[in-house]
Each structure stands twice: as C-alpha cells, then as structure tokens.
C-alpha positions as a printed NumPy array, in Angstrom:
array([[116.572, -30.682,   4.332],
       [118.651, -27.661,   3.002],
       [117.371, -24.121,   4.24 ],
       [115.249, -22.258,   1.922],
       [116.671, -18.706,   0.792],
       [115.668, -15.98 ,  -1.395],
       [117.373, -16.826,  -5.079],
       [117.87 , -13.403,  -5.629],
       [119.324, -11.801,  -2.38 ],
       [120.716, -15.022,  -0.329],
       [117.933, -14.132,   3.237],
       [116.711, -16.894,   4.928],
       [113.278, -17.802,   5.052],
       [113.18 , -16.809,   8.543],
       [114.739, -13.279,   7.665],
       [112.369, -12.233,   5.542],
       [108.25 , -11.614,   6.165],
       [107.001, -13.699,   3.011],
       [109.005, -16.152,   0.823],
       [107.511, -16.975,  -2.335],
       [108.19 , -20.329,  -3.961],
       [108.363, -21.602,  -7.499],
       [109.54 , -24.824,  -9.049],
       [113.221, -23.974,  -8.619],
       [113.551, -20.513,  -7.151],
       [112.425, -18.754,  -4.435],
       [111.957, -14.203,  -3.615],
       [111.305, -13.047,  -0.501],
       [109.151,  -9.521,  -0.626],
       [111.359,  -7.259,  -0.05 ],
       [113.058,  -8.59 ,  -3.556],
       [109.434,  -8.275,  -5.022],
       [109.273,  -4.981,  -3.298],
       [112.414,  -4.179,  -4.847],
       [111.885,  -5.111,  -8.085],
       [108.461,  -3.598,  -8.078],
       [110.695,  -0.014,  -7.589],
       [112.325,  -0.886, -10.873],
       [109.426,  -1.926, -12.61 ],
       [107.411,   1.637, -12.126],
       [110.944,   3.126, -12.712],
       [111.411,   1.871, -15.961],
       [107.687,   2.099, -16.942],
       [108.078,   5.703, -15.809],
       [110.912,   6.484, -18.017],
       [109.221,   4.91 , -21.135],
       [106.537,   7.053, -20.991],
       [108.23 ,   9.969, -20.548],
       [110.509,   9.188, -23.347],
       [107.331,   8.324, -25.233],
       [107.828,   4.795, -25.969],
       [105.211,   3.062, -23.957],
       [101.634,   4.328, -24.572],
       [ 99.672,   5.664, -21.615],
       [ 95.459,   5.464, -21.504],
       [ 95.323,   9.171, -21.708],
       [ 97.376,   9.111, -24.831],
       [ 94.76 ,   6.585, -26.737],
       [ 91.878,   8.071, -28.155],
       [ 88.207,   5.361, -27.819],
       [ 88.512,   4.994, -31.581],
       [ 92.393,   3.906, -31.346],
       [ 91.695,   1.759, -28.352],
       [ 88.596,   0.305, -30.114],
       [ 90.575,  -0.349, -33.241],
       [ 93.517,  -1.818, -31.848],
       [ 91.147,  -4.217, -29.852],
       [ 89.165,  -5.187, -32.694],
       [ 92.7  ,  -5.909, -34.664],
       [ 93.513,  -8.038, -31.898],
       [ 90.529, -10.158, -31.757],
       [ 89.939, -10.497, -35.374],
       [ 93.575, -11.973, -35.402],
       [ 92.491, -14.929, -32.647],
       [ 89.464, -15.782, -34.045],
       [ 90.498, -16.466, -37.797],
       [ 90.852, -20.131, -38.911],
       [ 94.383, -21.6  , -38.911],
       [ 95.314, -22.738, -42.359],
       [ 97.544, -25.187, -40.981],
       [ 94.936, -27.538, -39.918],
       [ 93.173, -30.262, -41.887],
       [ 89.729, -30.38 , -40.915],
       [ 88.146, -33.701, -41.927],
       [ 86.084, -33.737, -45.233],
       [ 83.989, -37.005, -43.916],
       [ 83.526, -38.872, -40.598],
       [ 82.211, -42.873, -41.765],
       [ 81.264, -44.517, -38.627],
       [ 80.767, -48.019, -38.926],
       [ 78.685, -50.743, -37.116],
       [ 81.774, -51.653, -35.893],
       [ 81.978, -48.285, -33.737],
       [ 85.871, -47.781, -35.7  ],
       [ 85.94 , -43.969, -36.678],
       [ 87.673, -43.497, -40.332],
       [ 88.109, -39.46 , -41.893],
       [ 88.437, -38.599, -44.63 ],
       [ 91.191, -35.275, -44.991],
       [ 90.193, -32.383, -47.687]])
C-alpha cells in the first residue's frame, strides 16, 4: 500500500500532525494552515482596495434588500418545467398525465 503524503507539499503522513483526505488528494495542516495565511491575506487586501464588502460597510436596509433579492430569485417557478395539466389514474393503478 503506497504511503500517504500531503498533495500539496510532498510530507508524510507521519510528518505532519493531521492529514486530511479526499477522494484523490490529501493536505496536511500545516498546508491548511498555510493556505489559511493566504486566504485572510487576500481577503485583507480586497477590502482595503474596496472590492470585497465588509458588514460594517452594509447598511440593515442594503443587507435586507440584497437578502430579499436573493430569496425572491430561489423561490420563483422555473419556466422550464412542464407541470402536468391532469393525473388519470385508472383501475388498473397505470398513472397517465396529461402536459399543459
């Protein structure tokens, strides 16, 4: 059985405190600790370059508006799908619909 290593770095399972597995890759934590850095760097230097909003930055009405855009946009009907017009059930307990 081949040795599991980090997919990112190349440590050994045994090198490294935690090794997380998925389907075909594996990071150890100091590769999710690592990327983790980068992650809060980047988000860091969006918001000071003003391209990634912050909480403080969104008033309750924007914050209420942009969630009620959001769920108003799930929960409308897709016209892509024919709903049935009738359902005819017969003795013979055969379903037959009729499409719209």
């Amino acid at each position: 059985m081949a040795e599991v290593t980090c997919s990112f770095c190349g440590r050994s399972k045994k090198d490294v405190d935690l090794m997380i597995s998925g389907i075909h890759a594996h990071i150890c934590d100091k590769c999710v600790t690592q990327a983790n850095q980068i992650l809060s760097e980047e988000k860091k230097n969006k918001v000071e370059a003003g391209h990634f909003p912050t909480s403080s930055s969104l008033s309750p009405a924007t914050t209420r508006n942009s969630l009620t855009s959001m769920l108003s946009a799930r929960t409308k009907p897709r016209s892509d799908i024919r709903w049935p017009s009738t359902i005819t059930i017969s003795d013979s307990c055969s379903v037959r619909s009729t499409t719209m």
